[in-house]
Coordinates of C-alpha atoms and ligand atoms in Angstrom, one line a residue:
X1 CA 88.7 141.2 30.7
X2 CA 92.1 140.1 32.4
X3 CA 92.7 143.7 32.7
X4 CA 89.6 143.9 34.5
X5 CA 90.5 141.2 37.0
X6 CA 93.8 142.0 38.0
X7 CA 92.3 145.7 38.7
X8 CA 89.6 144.0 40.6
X9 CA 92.0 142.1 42.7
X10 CA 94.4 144.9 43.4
X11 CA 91.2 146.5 45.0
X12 CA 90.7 144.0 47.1
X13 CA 93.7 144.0 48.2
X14 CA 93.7 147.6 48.8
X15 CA 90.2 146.9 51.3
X16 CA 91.9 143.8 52.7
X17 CA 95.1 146.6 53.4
X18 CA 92.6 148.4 55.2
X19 CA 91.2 146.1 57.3
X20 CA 93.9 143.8 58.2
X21 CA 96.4 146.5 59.6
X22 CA 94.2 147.6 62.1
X23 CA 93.3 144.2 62.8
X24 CA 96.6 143.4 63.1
X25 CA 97.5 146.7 65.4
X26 CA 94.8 145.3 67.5
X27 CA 96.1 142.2 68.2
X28 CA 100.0 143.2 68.5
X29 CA 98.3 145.7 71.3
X30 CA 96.0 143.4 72.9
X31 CA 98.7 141.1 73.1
X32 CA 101.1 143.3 74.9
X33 CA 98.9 143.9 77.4
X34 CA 97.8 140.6 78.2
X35 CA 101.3 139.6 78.5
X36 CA 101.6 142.4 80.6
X37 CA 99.2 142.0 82.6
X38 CA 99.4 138.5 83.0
X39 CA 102.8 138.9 84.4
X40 CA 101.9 141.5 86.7
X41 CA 99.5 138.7 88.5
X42 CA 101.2 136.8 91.0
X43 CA 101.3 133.0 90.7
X44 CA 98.2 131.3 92.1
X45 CA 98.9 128.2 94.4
X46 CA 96.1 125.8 95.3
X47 CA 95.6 123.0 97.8
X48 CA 92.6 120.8 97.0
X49 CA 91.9 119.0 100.5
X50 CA 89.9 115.8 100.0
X51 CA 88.1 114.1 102.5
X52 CA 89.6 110.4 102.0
X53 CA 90.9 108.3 104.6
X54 CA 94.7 108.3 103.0
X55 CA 95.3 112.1 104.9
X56 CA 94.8 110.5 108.7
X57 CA 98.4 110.6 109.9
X58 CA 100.0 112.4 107.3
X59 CA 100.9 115.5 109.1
X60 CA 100.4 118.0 106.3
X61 CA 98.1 120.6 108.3
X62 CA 101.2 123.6 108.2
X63 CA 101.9 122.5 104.2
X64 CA 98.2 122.7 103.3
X65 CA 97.8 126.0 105.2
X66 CA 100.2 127.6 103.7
X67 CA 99.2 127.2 99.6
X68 CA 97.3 131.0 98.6
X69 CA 94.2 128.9 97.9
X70 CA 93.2 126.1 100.1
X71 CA 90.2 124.5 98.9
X72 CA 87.6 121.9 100.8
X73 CA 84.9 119.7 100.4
X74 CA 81.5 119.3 101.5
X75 CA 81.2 118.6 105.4
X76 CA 84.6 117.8 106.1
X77 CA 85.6 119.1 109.7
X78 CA 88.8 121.0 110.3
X79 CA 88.6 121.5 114.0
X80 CA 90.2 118.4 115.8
X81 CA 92.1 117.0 112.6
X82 CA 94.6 120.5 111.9
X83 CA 97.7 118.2 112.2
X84 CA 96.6 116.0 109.4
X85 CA 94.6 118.9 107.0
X86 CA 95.4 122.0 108.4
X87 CA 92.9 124.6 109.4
X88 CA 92.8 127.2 106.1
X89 CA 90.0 127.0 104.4
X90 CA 89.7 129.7 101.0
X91 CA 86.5 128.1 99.8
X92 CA 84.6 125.0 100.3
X93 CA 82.2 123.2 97.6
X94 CA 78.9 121.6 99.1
X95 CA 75.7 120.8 98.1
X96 CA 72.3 121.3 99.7
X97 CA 73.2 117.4 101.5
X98 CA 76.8 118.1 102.0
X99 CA 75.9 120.9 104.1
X100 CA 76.8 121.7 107.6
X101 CA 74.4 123.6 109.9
X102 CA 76.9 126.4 110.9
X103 CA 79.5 126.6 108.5
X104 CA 81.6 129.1 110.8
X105 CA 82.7 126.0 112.9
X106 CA 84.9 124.3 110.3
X107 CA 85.5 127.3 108.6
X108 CA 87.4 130.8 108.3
X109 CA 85.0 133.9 108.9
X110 CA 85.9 135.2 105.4
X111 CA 85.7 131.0 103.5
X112 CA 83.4 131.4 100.4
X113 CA 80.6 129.1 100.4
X114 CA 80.3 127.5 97.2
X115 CA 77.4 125.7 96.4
X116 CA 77.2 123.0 93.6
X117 CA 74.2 123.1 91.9
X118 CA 73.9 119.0 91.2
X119 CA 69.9 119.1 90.5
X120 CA 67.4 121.9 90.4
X121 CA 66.3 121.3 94.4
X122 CA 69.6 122.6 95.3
X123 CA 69.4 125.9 94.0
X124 CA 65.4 126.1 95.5
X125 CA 67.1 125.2 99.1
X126 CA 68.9 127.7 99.6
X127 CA 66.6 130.4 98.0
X128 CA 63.8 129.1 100.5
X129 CA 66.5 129.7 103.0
X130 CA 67.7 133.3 102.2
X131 CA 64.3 134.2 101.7
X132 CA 62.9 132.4 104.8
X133 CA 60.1 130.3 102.5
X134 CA 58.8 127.5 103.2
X135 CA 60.6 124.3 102.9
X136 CA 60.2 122.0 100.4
X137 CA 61.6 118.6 101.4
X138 CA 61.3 116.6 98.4
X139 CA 63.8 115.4 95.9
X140 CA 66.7 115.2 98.6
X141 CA 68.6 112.0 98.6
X142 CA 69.4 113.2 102.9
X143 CA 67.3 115.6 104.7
X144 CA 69.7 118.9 104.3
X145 CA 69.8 121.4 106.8
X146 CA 66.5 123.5 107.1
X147 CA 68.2 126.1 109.3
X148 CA 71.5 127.2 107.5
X149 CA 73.5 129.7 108.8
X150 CA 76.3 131.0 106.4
X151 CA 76.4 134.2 105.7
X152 CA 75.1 135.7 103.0
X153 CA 77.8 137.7 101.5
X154 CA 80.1 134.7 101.2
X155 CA 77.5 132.5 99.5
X156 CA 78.6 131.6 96.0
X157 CA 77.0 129.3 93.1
X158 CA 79.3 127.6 90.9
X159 CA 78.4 127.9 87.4
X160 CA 76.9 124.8 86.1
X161 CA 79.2 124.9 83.2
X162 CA 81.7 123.0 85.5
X163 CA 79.6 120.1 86.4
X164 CA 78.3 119.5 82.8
X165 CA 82.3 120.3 81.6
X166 CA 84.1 118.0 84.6
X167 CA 81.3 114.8 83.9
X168 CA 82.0 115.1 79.9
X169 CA 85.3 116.5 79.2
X170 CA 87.3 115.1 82.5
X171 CA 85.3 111.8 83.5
X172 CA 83.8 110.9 79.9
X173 CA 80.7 110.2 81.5
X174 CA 77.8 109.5 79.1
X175 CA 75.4 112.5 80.1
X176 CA 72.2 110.8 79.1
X177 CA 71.4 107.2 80.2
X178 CA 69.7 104.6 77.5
X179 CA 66.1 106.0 76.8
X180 CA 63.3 103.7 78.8
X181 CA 65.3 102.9 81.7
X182 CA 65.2 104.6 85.3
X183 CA 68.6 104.5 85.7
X184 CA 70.4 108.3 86.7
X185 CA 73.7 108.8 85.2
X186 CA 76.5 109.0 87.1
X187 CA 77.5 112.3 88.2
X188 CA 81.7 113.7 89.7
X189 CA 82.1 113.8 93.2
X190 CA 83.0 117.0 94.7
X191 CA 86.3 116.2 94.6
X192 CA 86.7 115.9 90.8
X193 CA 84.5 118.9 90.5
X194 CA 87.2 121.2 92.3
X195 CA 90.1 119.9 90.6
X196 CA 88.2 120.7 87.7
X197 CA 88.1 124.2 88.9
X198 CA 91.2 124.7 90.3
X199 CA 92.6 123.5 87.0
X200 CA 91.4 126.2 85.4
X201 CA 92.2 128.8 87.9
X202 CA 95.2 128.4 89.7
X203 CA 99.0 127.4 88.3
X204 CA 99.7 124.8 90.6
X205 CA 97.4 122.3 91.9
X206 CA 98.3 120.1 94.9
X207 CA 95.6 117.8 96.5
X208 CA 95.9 115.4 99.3
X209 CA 92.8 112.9 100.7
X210 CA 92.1 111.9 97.4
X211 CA 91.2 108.0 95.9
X212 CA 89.5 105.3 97.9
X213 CA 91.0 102.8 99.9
X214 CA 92.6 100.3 98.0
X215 CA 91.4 97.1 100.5
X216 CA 88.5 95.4 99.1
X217 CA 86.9 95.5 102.7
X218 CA 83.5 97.0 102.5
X219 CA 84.1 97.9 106.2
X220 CA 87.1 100.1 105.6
X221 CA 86.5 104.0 106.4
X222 CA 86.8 106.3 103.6
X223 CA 87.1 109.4 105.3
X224 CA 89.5 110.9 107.3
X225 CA 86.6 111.6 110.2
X226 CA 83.1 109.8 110.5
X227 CA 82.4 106.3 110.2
X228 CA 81.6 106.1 106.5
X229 CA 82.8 103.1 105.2
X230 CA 83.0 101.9 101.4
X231 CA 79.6 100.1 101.6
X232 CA 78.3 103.9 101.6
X233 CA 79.7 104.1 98.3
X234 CA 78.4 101.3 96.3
X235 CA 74.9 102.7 95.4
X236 CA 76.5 106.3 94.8
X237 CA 75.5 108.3 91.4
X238 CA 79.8 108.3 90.8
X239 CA 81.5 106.0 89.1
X240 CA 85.2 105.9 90.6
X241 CA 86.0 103.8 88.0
X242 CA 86.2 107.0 85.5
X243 CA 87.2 109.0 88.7
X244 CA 90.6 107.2 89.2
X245 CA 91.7 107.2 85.3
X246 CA 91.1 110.5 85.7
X247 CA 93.1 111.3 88.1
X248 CA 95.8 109.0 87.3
X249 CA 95.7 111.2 83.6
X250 CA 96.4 114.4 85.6
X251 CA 98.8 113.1 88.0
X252 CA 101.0 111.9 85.0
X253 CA 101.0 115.1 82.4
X254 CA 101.9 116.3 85.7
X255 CA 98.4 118.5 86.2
X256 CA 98.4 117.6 89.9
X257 CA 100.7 116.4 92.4
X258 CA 100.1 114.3 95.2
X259 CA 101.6 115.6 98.4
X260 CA 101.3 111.8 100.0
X261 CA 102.1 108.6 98.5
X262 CA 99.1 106.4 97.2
X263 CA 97.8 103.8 95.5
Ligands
LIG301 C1 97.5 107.2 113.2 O1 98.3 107.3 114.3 C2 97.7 106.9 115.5 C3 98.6 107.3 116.7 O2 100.0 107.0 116.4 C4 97.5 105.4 115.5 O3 96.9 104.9 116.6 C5 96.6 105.1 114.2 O4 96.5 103.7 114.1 C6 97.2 105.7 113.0 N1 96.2 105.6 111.9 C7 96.5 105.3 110.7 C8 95.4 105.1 109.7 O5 97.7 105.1 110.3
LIG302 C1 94.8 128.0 112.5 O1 95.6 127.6 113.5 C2 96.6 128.5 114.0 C3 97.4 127.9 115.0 O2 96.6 127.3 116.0 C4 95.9 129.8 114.4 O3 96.9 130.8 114.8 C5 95.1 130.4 113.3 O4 94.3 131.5 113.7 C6 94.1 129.3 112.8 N1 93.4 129.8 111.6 C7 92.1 129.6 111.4 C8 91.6 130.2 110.1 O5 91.4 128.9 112.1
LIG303 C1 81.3 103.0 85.3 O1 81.6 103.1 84.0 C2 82.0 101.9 83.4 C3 82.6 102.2 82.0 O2 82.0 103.3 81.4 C4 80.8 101.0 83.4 O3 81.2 99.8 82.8 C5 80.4 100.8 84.8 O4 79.2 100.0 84.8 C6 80.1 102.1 85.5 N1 79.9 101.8 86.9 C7 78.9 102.4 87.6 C8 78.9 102.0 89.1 O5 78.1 103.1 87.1

C-alpha cells in the first residue's frame, strides 16, 4: 500500500515535471521580453491642465507645452490664455455639455477628442451627430451642441471602466444611492477622471489648475476664463470633499506633482 503511494506520488511528480518546465520556460521568456520591451519604450511625460482659477498668472504656457502628453478638459480655451496654460493640447476629455461647437479653435488639428461617457444620452449625442439623426434633446443637464464639428477620425470614447474605477477605487464614492430616494450619486469631475487615466498611462504626472478656491466667497471665479463662480458648484453631482483627499493622497505618495503652489 505505502509502496503504492510513494509510486503514485513520484508520478505526479513526473506530470507536474512536465508541465511546470514549460510553464516555467514560458514565463522566464515572456519576462525577458517584456523587460525588453518595456525598456525599449521611451518614458511618457504628462501634463494634466485643469481649468481652476489657481493657473491665471502663473506663467507655465512654455513648461506645459513641452511635457509629451498634454492633456485638457472639457471647454477650456487655449487661445488668449497661452502664457498661463500653454497652447499643446494631445487630448482633451469632454462630455456631450462640456463640448465646444468647433473644437479646432482651442485645439491642435491632430488633439484626440475624448468623450466621457457620464450617462447613456452622451453616447446617443454624438451617434445622432455622426450619423446626422435627429436630435434628441432630453436628459441633458445644458443644451449641448447640436452642430458639432470635430473630426471624425480623432473622435475617441473613453472606456467606461475609468469612470466606474476613478468614482470607486480613487474617490470612494458610494455607486448606488439609498434605495427610495431621488437623489443621483455623485459622480468625478473631469479632472479626477484624467488623472485617473494618466495614472495609468504615463510615468510622470504633472497637473496645474487643479482644487477650488480656498475663499469661502460664493462669488469667487473658479476658472481660469468665464465667469463661473463657486455658487455654480454647489448643486454639482461631485463631491469635492472626496475630490481633495484624493488628490492630497496622490500628491503625497508622490503620484502627482503640482507645478504651482496651492492650498
Ligand atoms: C494677474 O495679473 C494681472 C496683471 O498683472 C493682474 O491685473 C491680475 O490681478 C492678476 N490676477 C491674479 C488672479 O493674480
Ligand atoms: C503654439 O504657439 C507657438 C508660438 O506662438 C506656435 O509656434 C505653435 O504653432 C502653437 N502651437 C499650436 C498647436 O497652436
Ligand atoms: C460628500 O461625501 C461626504 C462623505 O462621504 C458626505 O458627508 C457629503 O454629504 C457629500 N457631499 C455631497 C455634496 O454630496
Amino acid at each position: 500500500m505505502r509502496k503504492e503511494q510513494v509510486k503514485m506520488s513520484l508520478k505526479n511528480t513526473k506530470t507536474w515535471s512536465r508541465v511546470l518546465v514549460p510553464v516555467l520556460l514560458l514565463c522566464c521568456v515572456s519576462y525577458y521580453y517584456s523587460h525588453f520591451f518595456l525598456q525599449s519604450l521611451p518614458c511618457k511625460t504628462c501634463m494634466v491642465v485643469g481649468n481652476g482659477f489657481a493657473i491665471k498668472n502663473t506663467s507655465l504656457g512654455s513648461a506645459i507645452n513641452k511635457y509629451d502628453i498634454v492633456i485638457r478638459l472639457n471647454d477650456a480655451p487655449v487661445r488668449g490664455y497661452e502664457a498661463d496654460v500653454g497652447n499643446k493640447t494631445t487630448m482633451r476629455l469632454f462630455y456631450p455639455e462640456s463640448a465646444s461647437y468647433n473644437p479646432s479653435i482651442h485645439n491642435d488639428p491632430d488633439t484626440l477628442m475624448v468623450l466621457v461617457p457620464f450617462k447613456q444620452q452622451d453616447v446617443r449625442w454624438l451617434k445622432e451627430i455622426l450619423y446626422n439623426e435627429k436630435r434628441i434633446r432630453k436628459g441633458f443637464w445644458k443644451p449641448p451642441p447640436e452642430i458639432w464639428l470635430g473630426k471624425t477620425s480623432h473622435i475617441r470614447i473613453l472606456d467606461p471602466y475609468f469612470l466606474q474605477q476613478t468614482a470607486s477605487r480613487m474617490l470612494h464614492l458610494p455607486l448606488n444611492t439609498p434605495p427610495k430616494t431621488n437623489q443621483i450619486p455623485a459622480h468625478p469631475t473631469t479632472g479626477i477622471l484624467a488623472i485617473y487615466v494618466a495614472l495609468n498611462y504615463c510615468d510622470v504626472i504633472h497637473i496645474a489648475g487643479f482644487g477650488y478656491p480656498e475663499s469661502k466667497d460664493l462669488k469667487h471665479p473658479i476658472h481660469y476664463y468665464g465667469y463661473d463662480t463657486m455658487k455654480s458648484m454647489k448643486n454639482s453631482y461631485h463631491n469635492l470633499s472626496h475630490e481633495v483627499k484624493a488628490l492630497k493622497r496622490l500628491e503625497d505618495s508622490g503620484a502627482v506633482v503640482y507645478l504651482h503652489p496651492h492650498s
